[in-house]
PDB file of C-alpha atoms in Angstrom:
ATOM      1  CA  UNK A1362       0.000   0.000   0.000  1.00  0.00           C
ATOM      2  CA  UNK A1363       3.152   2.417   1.010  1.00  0.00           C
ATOM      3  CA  UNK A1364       4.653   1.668  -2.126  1.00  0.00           C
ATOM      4  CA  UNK A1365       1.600   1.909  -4.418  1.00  0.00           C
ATOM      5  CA  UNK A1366       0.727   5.378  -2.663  1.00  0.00           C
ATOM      6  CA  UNK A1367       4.284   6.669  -3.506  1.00  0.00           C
ATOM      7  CA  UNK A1368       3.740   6.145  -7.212  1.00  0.00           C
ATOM      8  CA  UNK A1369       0.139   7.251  -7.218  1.00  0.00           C
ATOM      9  CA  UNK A1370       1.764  10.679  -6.054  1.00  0.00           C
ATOM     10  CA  UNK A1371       4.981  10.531  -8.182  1.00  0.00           C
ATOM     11  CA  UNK A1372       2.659  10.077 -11.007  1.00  0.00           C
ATOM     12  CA  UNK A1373       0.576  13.144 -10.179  1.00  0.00           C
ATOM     13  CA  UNK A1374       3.500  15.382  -9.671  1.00  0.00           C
ATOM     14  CA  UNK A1375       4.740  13.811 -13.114  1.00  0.00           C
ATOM     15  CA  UNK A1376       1.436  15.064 -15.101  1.00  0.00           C
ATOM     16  CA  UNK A1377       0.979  18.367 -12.679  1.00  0.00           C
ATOM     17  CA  UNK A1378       4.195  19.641 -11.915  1.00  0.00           C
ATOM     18  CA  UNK A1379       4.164  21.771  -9.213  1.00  0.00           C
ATOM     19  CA  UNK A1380       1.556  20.769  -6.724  1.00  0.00           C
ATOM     20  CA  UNK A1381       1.384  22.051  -2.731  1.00  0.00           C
ATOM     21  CA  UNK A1382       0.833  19.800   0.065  1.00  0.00           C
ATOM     22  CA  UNK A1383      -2.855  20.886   0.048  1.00  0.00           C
ATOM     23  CA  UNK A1384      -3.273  19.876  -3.243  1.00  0.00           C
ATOM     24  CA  UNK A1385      -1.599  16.068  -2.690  1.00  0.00           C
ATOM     25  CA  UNK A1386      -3.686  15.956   0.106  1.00  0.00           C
ATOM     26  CA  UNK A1387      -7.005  16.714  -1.640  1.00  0.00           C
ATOM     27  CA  UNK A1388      -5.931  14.405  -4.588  1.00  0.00           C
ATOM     28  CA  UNK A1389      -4.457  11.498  -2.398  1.00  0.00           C
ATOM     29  CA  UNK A1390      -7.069  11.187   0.288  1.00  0.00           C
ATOM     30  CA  UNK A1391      -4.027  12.639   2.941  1.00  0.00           C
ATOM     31  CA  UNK A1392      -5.981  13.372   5.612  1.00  0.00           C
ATOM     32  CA  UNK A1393      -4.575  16.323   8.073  1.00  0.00           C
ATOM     33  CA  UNK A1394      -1.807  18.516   7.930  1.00  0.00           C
ATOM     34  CA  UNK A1395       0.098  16.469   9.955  1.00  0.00           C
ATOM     35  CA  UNK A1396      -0.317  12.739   8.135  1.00  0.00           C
ATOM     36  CA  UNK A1397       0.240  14.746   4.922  1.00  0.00           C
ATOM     37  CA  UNK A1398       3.572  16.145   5.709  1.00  0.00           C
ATOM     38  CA  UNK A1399       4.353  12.856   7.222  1.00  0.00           C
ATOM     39  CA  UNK A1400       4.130  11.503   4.022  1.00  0.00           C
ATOM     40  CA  UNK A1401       6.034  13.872   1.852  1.00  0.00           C
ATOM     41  CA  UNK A1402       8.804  13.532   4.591  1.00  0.00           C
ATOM     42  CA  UNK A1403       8.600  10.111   3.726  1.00  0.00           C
ATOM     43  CA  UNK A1404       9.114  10.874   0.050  1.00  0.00           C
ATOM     44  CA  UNK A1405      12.158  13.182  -0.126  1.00  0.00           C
ATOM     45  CA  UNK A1406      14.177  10.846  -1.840  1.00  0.00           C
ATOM     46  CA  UNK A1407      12.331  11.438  -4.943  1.00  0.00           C
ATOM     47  CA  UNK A1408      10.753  15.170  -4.810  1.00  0.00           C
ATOM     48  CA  UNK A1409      12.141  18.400  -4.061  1.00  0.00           C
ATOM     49  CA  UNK A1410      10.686  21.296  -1.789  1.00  0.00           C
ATOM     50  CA  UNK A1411      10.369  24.699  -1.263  1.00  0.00           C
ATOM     51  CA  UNK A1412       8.411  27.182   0.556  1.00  0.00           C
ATOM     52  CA  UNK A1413       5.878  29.864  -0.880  1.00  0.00           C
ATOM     53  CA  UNK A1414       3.593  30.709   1.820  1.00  0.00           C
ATOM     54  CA  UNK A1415       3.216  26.464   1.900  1.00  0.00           C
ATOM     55  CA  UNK A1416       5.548  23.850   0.692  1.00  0.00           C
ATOM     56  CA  UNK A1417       5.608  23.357  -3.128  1.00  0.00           C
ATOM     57  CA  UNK A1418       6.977  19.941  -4.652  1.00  0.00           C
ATOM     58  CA  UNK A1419       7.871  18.796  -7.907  1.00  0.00           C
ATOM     59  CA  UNK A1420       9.650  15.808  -8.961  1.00  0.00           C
ATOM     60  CA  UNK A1421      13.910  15.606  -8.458  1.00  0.00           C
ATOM     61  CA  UNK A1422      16.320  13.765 -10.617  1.00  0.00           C
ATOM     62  CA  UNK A1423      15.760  10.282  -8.033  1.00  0.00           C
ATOM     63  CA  UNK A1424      11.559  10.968  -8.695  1.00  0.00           C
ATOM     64  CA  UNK A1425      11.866  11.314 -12.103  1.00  0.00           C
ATOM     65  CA  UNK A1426      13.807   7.983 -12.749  1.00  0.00           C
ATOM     66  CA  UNK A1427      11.788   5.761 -10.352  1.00  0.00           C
ATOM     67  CA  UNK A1428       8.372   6.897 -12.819  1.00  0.00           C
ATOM     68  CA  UNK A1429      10.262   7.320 -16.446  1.00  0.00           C
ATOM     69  CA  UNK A1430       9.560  10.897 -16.387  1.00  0.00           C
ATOM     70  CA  UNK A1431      12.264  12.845 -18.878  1.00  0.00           C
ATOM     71  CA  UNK A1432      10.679  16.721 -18.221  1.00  0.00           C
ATOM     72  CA  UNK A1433      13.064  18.174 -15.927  1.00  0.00           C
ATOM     73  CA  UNK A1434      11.126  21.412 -14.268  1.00  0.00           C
ATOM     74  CA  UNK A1435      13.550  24.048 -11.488  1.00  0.00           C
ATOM     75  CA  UNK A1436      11.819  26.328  -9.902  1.00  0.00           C
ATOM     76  CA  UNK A1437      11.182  29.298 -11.050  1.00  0.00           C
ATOM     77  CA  UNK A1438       8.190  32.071 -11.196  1.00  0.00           C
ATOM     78  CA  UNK A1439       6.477  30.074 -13.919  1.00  0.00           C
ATOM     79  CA  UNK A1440       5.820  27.295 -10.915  1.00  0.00           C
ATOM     80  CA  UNK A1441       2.529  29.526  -9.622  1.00  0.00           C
ATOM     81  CA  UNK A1442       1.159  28.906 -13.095  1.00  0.00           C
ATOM     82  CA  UNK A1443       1.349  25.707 -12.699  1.00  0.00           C
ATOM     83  CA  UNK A1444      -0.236  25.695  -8.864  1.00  0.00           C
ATOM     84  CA  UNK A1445      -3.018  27.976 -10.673  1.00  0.00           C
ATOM     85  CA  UNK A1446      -3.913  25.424 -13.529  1.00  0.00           C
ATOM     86  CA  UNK A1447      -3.676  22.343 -10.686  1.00  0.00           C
ATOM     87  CA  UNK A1448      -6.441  24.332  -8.694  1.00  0.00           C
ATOM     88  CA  UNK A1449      -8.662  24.485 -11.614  1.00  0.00           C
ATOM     89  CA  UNK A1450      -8.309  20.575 -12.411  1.00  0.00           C
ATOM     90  CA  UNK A1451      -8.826  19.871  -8.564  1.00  0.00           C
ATOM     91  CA  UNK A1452     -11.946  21.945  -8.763  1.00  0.00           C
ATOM     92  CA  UNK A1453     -13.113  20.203 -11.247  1.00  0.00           C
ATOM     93  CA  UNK A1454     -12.944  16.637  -9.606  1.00  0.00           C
ATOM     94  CA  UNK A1455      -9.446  15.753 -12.031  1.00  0.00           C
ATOM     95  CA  UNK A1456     -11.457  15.133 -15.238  1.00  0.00           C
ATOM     96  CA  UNK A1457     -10.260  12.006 -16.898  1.00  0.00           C
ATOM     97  CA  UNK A1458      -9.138  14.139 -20.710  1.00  0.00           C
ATOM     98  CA  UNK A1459      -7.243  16.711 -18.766  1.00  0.00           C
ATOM     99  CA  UNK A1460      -4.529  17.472 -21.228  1.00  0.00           C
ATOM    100  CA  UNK A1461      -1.945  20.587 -20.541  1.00  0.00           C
ATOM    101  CA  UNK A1462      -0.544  22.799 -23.185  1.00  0.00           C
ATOM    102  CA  UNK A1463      -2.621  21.586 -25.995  1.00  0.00           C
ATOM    103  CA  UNK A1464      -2.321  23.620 -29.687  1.00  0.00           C
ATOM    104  CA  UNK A1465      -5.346  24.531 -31.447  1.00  0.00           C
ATOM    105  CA  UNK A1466      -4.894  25.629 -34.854  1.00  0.00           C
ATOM    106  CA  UNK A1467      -6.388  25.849 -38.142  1.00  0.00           C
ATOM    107  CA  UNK A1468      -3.450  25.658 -40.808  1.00  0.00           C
ATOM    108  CA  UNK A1469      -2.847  29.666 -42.077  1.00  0.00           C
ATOM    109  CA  UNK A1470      -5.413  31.218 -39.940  1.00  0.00           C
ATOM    110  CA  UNK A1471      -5.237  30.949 -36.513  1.00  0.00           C
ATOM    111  CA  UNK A1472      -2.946  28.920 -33.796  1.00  0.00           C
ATOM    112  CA  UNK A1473      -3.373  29.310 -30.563  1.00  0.00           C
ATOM    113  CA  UNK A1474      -2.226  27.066 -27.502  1.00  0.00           C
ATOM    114  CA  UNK A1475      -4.419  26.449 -24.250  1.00  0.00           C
ATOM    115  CA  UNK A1476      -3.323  26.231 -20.408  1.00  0.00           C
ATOM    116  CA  UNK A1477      -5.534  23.255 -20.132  1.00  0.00           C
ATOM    117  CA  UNK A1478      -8.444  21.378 -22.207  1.00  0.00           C
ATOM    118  CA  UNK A1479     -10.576  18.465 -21.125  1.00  0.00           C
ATOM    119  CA  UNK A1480     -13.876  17.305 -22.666  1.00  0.00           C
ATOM    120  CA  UNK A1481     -17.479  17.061 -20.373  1.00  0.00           C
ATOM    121  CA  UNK A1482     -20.414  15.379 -22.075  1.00  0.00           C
ATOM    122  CA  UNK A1483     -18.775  15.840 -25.378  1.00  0.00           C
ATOM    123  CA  UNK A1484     -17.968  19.593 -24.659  1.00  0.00           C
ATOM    124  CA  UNK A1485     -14.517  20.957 -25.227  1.00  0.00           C
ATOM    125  CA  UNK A1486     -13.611  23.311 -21.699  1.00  0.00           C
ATOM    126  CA  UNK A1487     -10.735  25.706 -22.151  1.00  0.00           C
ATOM    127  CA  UNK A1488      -8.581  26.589 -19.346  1.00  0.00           C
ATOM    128  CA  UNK A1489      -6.328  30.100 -19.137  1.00  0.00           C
ATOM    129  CA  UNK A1490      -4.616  31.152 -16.173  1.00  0.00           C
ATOM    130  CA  UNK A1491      -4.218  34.675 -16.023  1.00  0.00           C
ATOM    131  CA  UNK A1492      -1.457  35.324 -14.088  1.00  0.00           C
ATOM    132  CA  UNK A1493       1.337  37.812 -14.913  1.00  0.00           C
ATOM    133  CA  UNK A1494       0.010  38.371 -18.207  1.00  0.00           C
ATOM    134  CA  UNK A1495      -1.066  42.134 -20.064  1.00  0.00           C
ATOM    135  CA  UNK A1496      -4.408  42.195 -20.263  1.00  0.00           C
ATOM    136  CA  UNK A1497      -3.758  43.107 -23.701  1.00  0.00           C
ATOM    137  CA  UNK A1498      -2.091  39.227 -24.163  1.00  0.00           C
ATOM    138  CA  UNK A1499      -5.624  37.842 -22.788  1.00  0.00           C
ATOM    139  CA  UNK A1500      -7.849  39.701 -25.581  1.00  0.00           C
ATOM    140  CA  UNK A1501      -5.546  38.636 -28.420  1.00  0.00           C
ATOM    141  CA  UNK A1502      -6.409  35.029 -27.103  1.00  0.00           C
ATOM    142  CA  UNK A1503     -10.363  35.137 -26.805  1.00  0.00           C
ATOM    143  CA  UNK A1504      -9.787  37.144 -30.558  1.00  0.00           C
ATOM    144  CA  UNK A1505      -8.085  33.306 -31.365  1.00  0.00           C
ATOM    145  CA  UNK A1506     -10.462  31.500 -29.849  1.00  0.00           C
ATOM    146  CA  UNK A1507     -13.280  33.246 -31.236  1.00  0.00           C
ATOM    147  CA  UNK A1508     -11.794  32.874 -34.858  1.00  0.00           C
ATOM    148  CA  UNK A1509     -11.256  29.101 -33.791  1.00  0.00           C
ATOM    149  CA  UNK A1510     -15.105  28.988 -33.532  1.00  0.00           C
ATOM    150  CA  UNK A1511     -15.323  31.021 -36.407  1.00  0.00           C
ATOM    151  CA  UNK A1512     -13.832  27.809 -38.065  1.00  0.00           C
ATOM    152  CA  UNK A1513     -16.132  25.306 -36.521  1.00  0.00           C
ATOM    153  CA  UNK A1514     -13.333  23.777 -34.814  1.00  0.00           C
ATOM    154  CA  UNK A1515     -15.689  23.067 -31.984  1.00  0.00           C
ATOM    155  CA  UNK A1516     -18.591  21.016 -32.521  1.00  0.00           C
ATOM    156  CA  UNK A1517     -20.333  22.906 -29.121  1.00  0.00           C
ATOM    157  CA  UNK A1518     -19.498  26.221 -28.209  1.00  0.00           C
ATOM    158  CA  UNK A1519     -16.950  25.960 -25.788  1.00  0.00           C
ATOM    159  CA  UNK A1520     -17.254  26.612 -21.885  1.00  0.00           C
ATOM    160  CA  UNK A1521     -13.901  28.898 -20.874  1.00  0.00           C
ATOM    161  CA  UNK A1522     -12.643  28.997 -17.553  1.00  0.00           C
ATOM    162  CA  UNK A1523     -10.411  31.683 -16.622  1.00  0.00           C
ATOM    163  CA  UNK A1524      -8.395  31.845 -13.412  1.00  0.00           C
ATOM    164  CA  UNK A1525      -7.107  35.165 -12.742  1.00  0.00           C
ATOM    165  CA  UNK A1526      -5.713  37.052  -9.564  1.00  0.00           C
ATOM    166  CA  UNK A1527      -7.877  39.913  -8.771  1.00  0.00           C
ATOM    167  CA  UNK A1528     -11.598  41.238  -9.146  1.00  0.00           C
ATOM    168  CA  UNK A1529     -10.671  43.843 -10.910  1.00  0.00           C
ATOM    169  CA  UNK A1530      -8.758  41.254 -13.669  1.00  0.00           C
ATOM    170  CA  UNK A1531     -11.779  39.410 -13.350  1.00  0.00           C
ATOM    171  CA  UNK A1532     -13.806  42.512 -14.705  1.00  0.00           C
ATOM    172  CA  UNK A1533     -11.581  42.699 -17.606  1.00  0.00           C
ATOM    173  CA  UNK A1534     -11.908  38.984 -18.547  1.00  0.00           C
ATOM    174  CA  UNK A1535     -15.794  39.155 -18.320  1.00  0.00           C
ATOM    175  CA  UNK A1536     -15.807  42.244 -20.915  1.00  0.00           C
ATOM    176  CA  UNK A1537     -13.522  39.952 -23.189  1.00  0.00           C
ATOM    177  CA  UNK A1538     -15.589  37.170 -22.555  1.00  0.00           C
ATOM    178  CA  UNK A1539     -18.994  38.891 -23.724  1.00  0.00           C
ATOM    179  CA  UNK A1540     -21.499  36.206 -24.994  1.00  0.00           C
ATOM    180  CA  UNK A1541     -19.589  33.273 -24.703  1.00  0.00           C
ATOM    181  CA  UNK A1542     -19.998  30.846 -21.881  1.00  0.00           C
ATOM    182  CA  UNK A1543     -17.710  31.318 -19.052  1.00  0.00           C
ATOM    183  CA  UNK A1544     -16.485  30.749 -15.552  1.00  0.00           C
ATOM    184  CA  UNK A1545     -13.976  33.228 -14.300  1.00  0.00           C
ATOM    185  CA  UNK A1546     -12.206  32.718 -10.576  1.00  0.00           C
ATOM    186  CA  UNK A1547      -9.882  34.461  -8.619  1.00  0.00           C
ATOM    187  CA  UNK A1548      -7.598  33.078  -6.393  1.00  0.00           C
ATOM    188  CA  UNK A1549      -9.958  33.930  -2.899  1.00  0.00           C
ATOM    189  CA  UNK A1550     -12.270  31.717  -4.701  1.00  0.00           C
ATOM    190  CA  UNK A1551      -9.767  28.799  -3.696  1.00  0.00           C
ATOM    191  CA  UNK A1552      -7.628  29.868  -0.377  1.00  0.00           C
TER     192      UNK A1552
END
């Protein structure tokens, strides 16, 4: 069970990257605080740690031999991002088509590459974290994906969920966002 446990959360940190001990603990049934850190103790050998306002972990060279894993991550500013885009799959109960990074593009007209994508009842939902970006950056995307659906790339309209870092962001994305079907967060929607 120790052993099975260990890879379940190697494996999670391999398709996540960054995670905090909140999130293992929400996605590996952890329990408290104090079981959860007991366990990540228990796993230094194959992550590596580091504190930002909680602990962060992502796999080491040790973690990412013992699962076959070749993407080598260091920390850097990029690794709330990542923490951002976990909350959003957590929050929606770690949908089985999850896929990071994926590129949309129809050849000559429009390319365009997502945070996150997974499918619900045959609907595509489109994640963006909004970060550190210009708000200019954001409405050159929803100009892409509106030209994507312009294309008929999408069956269904789309659902987009945006995860940004203030209300007043939030504001901005909802004018962007005007008629299409959205869900926009902040981060006091989470912690």
């Amino acid at each position: 069970m120790k052993e099975q446990r260990i890879e379940s959360i190697l494996w999670s940190l391999r398709k996540l990257g960054f995670l905090t001990r909140k999130q293992i603990q929400v996605l590996h049934d952890l329990g408290g605080d104090r079981n959860a850190s007991r366990v990540m103790k228990n796993l230094e050998e194959y992550v590596s740690s580091f504190r930002f306002g909680e602990k962060i972990y992502y796999l080491n060279k040790e973690g990412r031999e013992r699962i076959g894993s070749k993407k080598v991550l260091k920390r850097s500013n990029q690794f709330r991002h990542y923490i951002m885009r976990n909350d959003i799959y957590i929050a929606y109960k770690c949908p089985k088509t999850w896929k990071q990074e994926v590129k949309m593009n129809v050849k000559g007209i429009v390319s365009i590459i997502a945070d996150a994508l997974f499918t619900d009842n045959g609907r595509y939902h489109i994640v963006e974290v909004d970060h550190e970006q210009k708000m200019s950056a954001n409405r050159v995307k929803m100009q892409k994906y509106r030209k994507l659906m312009e294309c008929n790339v999408f069956e269904k309209p789309p659902k987009f969920i945006w995860y940004t870092t203030t209300e007043y962001r939030r504001k901005n994305l909802q004018n962007l966002c005007e008629g299409l079907d959205c869900n926009i967060f902040t981060v006091t929607d989470f912690h």
